[in-house]
Coordinates of C-alpha atoms in Angstrom, one line a residue:
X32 CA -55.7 -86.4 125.2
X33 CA -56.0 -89.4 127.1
X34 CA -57.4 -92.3 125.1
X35 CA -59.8 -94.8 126.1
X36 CA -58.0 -97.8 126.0
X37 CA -55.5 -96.1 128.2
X38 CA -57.8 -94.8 130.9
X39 CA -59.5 -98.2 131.1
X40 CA -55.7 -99.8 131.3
X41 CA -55.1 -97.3 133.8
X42 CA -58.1 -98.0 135.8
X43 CA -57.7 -101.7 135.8
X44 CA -54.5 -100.9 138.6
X45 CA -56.0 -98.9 140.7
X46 CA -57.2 -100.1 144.2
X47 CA -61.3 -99.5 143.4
X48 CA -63.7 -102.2 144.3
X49 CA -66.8 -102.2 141.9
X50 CA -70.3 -103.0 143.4
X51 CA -71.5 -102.4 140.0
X52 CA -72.2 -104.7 137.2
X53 CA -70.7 -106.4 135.2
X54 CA -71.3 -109.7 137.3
X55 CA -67.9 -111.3 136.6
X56 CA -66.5 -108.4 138.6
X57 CA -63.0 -107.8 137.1
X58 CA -62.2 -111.0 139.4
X59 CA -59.2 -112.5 137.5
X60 CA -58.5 -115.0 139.9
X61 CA -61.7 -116.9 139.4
X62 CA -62.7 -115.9 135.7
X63 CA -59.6 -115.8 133.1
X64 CA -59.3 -116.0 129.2
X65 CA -56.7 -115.8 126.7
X66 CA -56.1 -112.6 124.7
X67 CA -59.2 -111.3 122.9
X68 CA -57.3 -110.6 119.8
X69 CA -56.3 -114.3 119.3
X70 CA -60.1 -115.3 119.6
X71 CA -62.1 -112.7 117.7
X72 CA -63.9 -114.4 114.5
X73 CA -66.6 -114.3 112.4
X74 CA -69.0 -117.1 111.1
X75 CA -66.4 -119.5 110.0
X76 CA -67.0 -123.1 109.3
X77 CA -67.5 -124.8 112.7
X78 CA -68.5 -122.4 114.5
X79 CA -72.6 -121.8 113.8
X80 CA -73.9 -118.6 113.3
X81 CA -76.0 -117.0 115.8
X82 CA -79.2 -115.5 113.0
X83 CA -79.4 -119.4 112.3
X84 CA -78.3 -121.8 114.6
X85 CA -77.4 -125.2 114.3
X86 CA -74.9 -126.6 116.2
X87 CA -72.5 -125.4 118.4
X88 CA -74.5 -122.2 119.6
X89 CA -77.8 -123.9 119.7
X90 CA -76.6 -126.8 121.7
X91 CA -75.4 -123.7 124.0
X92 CA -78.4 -122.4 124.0
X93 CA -80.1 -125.4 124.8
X94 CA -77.9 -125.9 127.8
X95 CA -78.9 -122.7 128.9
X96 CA -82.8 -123.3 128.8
X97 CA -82.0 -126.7 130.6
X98 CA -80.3 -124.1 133.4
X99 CA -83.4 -121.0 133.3
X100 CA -86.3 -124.2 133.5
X101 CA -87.1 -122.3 130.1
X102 CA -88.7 -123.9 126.8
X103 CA -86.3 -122.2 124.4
X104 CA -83.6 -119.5 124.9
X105 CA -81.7 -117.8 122.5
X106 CA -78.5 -115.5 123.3
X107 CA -78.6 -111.9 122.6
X108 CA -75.3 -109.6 122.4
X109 CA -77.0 -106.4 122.3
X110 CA -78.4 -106.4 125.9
X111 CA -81.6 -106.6 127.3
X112 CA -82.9 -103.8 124.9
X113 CA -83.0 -106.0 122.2
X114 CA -84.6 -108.9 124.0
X115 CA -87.8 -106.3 125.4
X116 CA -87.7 -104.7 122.0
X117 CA -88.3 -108.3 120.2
X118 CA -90.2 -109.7 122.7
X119 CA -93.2 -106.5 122.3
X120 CA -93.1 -106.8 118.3
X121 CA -93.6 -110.7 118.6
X122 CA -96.5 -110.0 121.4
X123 CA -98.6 -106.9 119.4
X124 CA -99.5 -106.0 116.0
X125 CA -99.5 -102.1 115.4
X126 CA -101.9 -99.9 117.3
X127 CA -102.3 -103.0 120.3
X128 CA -102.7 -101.8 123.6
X129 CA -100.7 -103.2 126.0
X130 CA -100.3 -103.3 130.1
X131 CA -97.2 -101.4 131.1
X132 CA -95.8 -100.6 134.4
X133 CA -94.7 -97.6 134.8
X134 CA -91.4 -98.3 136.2
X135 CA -90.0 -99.8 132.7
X136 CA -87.1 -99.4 131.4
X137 CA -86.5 -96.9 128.4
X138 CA -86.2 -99.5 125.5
X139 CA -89.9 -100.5 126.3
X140 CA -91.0 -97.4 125.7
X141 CA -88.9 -97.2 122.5
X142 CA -90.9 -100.4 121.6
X143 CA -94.3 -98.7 122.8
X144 CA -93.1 -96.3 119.8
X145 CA -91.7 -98.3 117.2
X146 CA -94.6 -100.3 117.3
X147 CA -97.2 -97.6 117.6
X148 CA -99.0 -99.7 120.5
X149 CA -101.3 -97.8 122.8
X150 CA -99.7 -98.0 126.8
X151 CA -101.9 -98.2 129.7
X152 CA -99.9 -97.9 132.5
X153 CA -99.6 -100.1 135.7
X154 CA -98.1 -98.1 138.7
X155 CA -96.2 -100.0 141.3
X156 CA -96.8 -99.8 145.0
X157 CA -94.9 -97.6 146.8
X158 CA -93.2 -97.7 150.1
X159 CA -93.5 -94.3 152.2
X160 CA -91.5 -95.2 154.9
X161 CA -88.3 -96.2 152.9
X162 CA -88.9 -93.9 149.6
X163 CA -88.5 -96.6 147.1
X164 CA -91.1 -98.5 144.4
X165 CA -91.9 -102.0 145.3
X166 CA -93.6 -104.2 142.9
X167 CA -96.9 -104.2 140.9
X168 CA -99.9 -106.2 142.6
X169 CA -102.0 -108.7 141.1
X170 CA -105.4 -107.2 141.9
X171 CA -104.4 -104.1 140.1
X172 CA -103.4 -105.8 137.2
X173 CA -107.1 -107.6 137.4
X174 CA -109.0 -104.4 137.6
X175 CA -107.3 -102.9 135.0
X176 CA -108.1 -105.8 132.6
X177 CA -112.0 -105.3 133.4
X178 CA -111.5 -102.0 132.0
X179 CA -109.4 -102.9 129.1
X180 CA -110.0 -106.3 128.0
X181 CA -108.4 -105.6 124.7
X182 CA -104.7 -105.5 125.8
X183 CA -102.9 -107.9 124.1
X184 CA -99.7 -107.7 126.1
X185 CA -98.8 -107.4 130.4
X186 CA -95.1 -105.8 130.5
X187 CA -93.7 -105.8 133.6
X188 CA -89.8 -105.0 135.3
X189 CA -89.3 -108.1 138.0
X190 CA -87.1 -107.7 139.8
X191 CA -86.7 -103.8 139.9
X192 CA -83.2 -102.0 140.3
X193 CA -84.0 -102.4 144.4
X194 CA -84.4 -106.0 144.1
X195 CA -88.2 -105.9 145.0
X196 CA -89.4 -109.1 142.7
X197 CA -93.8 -108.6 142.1
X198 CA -96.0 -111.8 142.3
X199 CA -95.0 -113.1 138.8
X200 CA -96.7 -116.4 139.0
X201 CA -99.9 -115.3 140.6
X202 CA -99.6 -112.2 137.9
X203 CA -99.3 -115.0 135.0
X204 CA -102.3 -117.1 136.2
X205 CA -104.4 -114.2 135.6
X206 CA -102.8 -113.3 132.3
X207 CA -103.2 -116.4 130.6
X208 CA -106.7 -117.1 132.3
X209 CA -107.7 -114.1 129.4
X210 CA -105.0 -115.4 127.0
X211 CA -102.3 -112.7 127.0
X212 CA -99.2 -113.2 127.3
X213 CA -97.1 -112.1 130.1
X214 CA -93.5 -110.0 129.8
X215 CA -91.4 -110.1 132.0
X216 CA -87.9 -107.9 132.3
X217 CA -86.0 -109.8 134.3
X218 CA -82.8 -107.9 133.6
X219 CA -81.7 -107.7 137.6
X220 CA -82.4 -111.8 137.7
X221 CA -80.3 -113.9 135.5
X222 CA -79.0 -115.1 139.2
X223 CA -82.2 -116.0 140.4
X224 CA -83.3 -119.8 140.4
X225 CA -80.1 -121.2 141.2
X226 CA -79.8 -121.1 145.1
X227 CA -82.3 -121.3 147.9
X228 CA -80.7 -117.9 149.1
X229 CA -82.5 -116.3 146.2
X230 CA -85.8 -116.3 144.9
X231 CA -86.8 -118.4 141.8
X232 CA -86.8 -116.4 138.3
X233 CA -89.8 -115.7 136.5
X234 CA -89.5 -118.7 134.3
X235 CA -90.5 -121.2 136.8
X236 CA -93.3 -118.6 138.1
X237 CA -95.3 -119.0 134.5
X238 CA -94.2 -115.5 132.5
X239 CA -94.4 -116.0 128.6
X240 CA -91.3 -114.2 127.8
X241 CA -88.3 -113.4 130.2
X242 CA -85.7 -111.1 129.6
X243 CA -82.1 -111.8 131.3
X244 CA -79.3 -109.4 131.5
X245 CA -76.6 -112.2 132.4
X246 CA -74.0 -109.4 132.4
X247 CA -75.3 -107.9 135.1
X248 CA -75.3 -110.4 137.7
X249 CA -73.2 -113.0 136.0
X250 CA -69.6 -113.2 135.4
X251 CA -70.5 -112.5 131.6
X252 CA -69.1 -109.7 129.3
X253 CA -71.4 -106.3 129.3
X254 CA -74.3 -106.3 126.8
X255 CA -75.0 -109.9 127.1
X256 CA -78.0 -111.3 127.9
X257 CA -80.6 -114.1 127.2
X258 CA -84.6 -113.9 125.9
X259 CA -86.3 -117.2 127.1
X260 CA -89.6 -118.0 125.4
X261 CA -92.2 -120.8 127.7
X262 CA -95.4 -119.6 125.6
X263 CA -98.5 -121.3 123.8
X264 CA -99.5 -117.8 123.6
X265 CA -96.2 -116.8 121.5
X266 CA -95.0 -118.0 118.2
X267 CA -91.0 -118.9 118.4
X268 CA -91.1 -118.3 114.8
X269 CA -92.1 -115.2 115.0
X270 CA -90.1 -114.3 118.3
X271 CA -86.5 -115.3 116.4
X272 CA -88.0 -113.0 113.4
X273 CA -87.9 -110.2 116.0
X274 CA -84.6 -110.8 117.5
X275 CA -82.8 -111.3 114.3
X276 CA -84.6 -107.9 112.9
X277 CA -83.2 -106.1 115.8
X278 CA -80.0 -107.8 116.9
X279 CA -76.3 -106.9 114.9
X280 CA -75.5 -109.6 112.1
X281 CA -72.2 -109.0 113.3
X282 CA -72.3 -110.8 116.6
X283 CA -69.3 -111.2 118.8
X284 CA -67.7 -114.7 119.4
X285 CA -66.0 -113.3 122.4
X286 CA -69.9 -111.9 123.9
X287 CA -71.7 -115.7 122.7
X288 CA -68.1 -117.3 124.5
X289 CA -68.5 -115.4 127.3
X290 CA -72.4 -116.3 127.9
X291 CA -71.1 -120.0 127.0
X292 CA -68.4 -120.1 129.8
X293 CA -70.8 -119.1 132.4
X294 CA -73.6 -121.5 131.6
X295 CA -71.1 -124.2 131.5
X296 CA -69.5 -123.0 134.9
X297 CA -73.5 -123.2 136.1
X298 CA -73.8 -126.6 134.8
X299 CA -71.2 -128.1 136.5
X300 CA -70.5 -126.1 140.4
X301 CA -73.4 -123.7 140.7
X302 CA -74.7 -124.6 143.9
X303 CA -71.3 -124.7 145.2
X304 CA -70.2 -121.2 144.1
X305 CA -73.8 -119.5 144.9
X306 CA -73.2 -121.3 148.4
X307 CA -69.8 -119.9 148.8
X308 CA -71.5 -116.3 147.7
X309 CA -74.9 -116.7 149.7
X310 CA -72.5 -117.0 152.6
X311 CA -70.5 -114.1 152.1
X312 CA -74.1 -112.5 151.9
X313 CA -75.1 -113.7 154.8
X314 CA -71.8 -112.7 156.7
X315 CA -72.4 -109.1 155.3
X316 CA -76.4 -108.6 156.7
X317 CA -74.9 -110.2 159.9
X318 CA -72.2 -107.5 160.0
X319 CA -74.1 -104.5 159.4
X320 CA -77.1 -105.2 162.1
X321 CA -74.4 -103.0 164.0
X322 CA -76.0 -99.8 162.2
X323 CA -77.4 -97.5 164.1
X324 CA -78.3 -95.1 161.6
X325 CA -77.9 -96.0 158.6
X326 CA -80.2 -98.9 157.2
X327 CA -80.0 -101.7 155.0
X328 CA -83.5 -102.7 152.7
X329 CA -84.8 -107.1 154.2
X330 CA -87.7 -108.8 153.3
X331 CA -89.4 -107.1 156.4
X332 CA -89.5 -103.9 154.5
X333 CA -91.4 -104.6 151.5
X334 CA -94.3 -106.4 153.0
X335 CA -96.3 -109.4 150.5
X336 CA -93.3 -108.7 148.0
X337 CA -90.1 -111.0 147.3
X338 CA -86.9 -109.3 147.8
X339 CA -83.5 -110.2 146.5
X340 CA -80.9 -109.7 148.7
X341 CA -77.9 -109.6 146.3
X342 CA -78.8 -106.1 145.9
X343 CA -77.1 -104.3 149.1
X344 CA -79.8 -101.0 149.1
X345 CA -78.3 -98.5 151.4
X346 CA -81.5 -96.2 153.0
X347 CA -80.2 -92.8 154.0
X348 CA -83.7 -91.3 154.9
X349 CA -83.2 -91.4 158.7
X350 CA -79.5 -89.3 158.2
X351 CA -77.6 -86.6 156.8
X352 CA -76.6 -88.1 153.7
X353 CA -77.8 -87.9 150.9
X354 CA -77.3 -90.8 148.0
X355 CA -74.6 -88.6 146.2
X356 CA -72.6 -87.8 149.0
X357 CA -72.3 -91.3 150.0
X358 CA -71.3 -92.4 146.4
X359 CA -68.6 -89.7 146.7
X360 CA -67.8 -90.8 150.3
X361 CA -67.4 -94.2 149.5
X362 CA -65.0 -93.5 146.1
X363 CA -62.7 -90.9 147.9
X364 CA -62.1 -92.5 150.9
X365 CA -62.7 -95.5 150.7
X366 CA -62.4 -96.5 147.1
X367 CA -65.8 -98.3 146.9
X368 CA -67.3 -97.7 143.6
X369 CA -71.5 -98.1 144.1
X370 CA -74.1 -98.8 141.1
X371 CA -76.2 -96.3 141.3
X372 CA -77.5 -93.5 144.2
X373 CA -80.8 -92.2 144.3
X374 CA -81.5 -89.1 146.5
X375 CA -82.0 -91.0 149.5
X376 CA -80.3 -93.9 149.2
X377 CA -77.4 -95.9 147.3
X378 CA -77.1 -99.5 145.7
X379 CA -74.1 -102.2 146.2
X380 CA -74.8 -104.6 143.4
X381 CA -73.2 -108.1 144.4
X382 CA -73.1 -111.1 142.5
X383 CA -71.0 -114.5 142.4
X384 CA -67.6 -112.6 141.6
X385 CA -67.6 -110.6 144.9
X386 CA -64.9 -111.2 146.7
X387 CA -65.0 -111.5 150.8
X388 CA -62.5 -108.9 151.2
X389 CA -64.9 -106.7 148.9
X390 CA -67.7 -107.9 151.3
X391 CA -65.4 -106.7 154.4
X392 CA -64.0 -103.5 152.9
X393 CA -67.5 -102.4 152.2
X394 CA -68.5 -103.1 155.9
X395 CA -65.8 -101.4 157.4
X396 CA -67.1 -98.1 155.4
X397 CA -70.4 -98.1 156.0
X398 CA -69.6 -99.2 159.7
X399 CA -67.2 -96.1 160.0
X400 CA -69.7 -93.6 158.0
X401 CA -72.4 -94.4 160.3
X402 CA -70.1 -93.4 163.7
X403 CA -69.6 -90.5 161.9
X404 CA -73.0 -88.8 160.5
X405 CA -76.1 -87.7 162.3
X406 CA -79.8 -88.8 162.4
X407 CA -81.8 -86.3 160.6
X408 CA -85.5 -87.2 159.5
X409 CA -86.4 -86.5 156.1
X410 CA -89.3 -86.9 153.3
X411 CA -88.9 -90.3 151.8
X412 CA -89.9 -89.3 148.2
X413 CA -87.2 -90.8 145.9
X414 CA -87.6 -91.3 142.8
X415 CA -91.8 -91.2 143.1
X416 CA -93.2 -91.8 139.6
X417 CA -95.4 -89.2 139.2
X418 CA -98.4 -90.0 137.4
X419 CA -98.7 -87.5 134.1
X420 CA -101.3 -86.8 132.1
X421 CA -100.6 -88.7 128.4
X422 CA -102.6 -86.5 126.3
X423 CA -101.0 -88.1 122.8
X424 CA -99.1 -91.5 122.4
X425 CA -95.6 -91.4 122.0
X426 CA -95.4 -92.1 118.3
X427 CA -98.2 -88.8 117.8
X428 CA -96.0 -86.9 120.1
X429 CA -92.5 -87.4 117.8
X430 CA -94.8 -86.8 114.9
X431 CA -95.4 -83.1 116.2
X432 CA -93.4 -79.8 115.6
X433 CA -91.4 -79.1 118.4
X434 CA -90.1 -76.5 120.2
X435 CA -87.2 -75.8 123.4
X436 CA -87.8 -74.0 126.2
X437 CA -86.9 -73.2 130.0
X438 CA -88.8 -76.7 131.9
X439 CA -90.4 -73.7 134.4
X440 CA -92.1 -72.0 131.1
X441 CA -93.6 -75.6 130.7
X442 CA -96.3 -75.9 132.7
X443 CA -99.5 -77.6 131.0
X444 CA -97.2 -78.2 127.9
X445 CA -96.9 -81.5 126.4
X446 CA -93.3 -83.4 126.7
X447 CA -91.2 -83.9 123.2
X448 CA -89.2 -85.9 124.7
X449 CA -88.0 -88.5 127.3
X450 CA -87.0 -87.0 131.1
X451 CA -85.9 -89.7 133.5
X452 CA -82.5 -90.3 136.2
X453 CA -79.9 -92.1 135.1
X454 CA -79.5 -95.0 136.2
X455 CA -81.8 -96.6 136.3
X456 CA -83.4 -94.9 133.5
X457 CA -86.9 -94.8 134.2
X458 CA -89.1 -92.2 132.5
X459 CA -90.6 -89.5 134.6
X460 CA -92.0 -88.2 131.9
X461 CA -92.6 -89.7 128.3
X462 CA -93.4 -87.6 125.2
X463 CA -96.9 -86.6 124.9
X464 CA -97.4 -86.3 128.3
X465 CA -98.7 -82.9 130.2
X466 CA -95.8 -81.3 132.1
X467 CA -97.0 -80.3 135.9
X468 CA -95.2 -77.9 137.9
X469 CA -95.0 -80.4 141.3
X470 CA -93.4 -83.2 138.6
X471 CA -90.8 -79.8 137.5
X472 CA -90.0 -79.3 141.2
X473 CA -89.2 -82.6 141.5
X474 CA -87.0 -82.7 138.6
X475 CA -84.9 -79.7 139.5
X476 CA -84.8 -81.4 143.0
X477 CA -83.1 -84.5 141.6
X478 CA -80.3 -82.0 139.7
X479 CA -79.6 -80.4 143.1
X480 CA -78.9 -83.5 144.6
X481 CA -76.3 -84.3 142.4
X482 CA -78.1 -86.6 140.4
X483 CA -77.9 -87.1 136.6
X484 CA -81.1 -86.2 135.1
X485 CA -81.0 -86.9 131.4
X486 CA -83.2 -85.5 128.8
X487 CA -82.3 -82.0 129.1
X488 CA -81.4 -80.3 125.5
X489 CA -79.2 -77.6 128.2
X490 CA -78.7 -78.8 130.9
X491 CA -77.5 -75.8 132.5
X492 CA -80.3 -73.6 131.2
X493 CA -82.8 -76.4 132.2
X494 CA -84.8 -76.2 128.7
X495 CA -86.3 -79.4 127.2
X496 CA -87.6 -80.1 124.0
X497 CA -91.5 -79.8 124.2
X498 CA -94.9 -80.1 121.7
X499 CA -95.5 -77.0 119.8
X500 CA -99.3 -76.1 120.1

């Protein structure tokens, strides 16, 4: 059997370019380190320790707050998770109710649970015309606090998977005109703020508590990210209690380095690389206004919203393809590996490590596949978020017998567990929600598209796990 560390060796030499995360891109020529082996310790003297730092990490840290235009940052090396996981405890006490949009990640709703808080959720607008969610508006967000001026918390994912960024400062204005703080996943944006290209993160907009994943669009090491706290509203005492409950004691020096090396590249030529990488960006959106049938998510798509153009979002929903085939398309012939694919559409992540013969490679593909498909019109329903029923909180729901069945034998039952497409790994249905047949049909209808629906106790059978009554 083939081992791990072989198939990744193995990998490494083949001719596949990765539009996917991590941010440093495998690009050896501009990011290099000696072997890992020779610089793996622990907390030996000199080196700080990240539960309590003093020295070297925190002046790191500091450098990176300096960078963000946050009040205080601290490094996490167990992703994002742990950051929204910390950053809810520090926000609520058990039983709180708190503002959450609907298109969260999963490790909010694990912190809905672990902390027994009470979810009232925000739905985001969503664009008919190109099947994909936008961002959550303002005016919603105020009508909802007239009818539930007891939430202590607003949660909110800017910018989403698509790169659709909500009004975060207007959004913060009226959060903190009722005194409650504003969180904001900002997993998609630990680029933003440092080039004109690019919209400013949610740091400068006013949010209380932003969540980075710097992995993901930086040329950091996967599972690293940052938590910056700007808030009266939010003790940092209490916040670093959090982090340290939930983040490894273990952490590795290679992970902190690797956040380290970037904020120090950052400090010193980021306005010259994001220039260098804004261009290639812009010679890329240039290149593809050749497509005739396929299309390519802009600003003029998503209407009062901001929009990040490092994410390349490939719309299908005027052609034959589907997201899938396009993935498969791209990796066979063209050895293009994509992020993700949705049913009607695909996502190139880009960041500072692309390369310009990525940039090219990827054009030529996308220029040949369109010559070579069909316009067909379809339904642009991708990844909807239906709007169940939540007839017990999630905690209530785990605390119930359960039972598996066949999802069509489920109609009216209540959900035992989680449902959602991965990536991006948003719920479509959260335990102790009712189960509806059009939110079934549109499950199975994700499966037969080739996507990877995850929840499913059989996945073949189709049975889920669901609330005995």
């Amino acid at each position: 059997m083939e081992s791990l560390y072989t198939k990744l060796a193995n990998y490494q030499k083949e001719n596949i370019y990765p539009f996917h995360m991590p941010g440093h891109k495998r690009n050896e020529a501009m990011f290099t380190m000696p072997n890992p082996y020779a610089m793996d310790i622990t907390e030996i003297d000199g080196f700080d320790n990240l539960q309590d730092p003093e020295d070297i990490i925190q002046d790191s840290m500091d450098l990176a707050a300096e960078l963000y235009h946050a009040e205080h940052t601290h490094y996490l090396v167990n992703g994002s998770t742990v950051g929204l996981l910390a950053a809810i405890a520090a926000c609520t006490n058990k039983g709180d109710k708190v503002l959450v949009a609907r298109n969260c990640h999963k490790s909010v709703y694990n912190a809905i649970y672990l902390n027994e808080l009470h979810p009232i959720y925000l739905y985001p607008h969503y664009f008919v015309d190109i099947g994909i969610n936008g961002g959550i508006r303002p005016e919603n967000i105020e009508e909802l606090l007239k009818t539930h001026p007891d939430v202590k918390a607003i949660i909110l994912t800017s910018p989403t998977y698509e790169g659709v960024l909500s009004d975060i400062e207007a959004i913060a204005k009226i959060a903190h005109s009722r005194e409650i703080p504003l969180i904001v996943d900002e997993a998609h944006g630990a680029h933003l703020g440092f080039h004109e290209a690019f919209p400013e993160n949610s740091n400068i907009k006013g949010a209380d508590l932003v969540i980075q994943s710097v992995h993901k669009t930086m040329p950091c090491f996967t599972q690293t990210a940052l938590i910056h706290n700007n808030s009266v509203l939010v003790s940092e005492e209490r916040l670093i209690r959090f982090i340290n409950m939930y983040q490894t004691t273990s952490p590795s020096y290679l992970l902190m380095a690797s956040i380290d090396r970037s904020m120090q590249l950052m400090a010193g030529e980021a306005h010259l690389i994001f220039d260098e990488y804004a261009k290639k960006l812009d010679w890329f959106y240039n290149e593809m206004k050749a497509l005739k049938k396929i299309r390519l998510l802009d600003a003029s798509m998503v209407e009062t919203f901001e929009w990040d153009p490092s994410k390349i979002v490939i719309l299908l929903n005027h052609t034959e393809l589907s997201g899938p085939r396009l993935h498969d398309i791209l990796l066979d012939k063209y050895h293009i590996q994509l992020e993700m694919v949705s049913k009607e559409y695909g996502i190139a992540m880009t960041s500072l490590g692309d390369t310009l013969d990525g940039f090219k490679r990827l054009a030529k593909a996308l220029l040949e596949i369109d010559d070579s498909i069909a316009v067909a019109e379809k339904e642009s329903k991708d990844l909807l978020l239906t709007r169940p029923t939540m007839r017990l909180n999630v905690y209530e729901a785990y605390q119930r017998e359960t039972e598996i069945r066949p999802i069509m034998d489920c109609v009216h039952k209540m959900a035992a567990e989680y449902l959602y497409v991965y990536p991006p790994g948003i719920p479509l249905l959260v335990p102790g929600e009712e189960i509806s047949l059009p939110l079934i049909e549109e499950i199975l209808s994700y499966q037969e598209k080739g996507l990877v629906v995850k929840g499913f106790i059989d996945s073949k059978e189709n049975t889920i796990k669901i609330v005995k009554e």
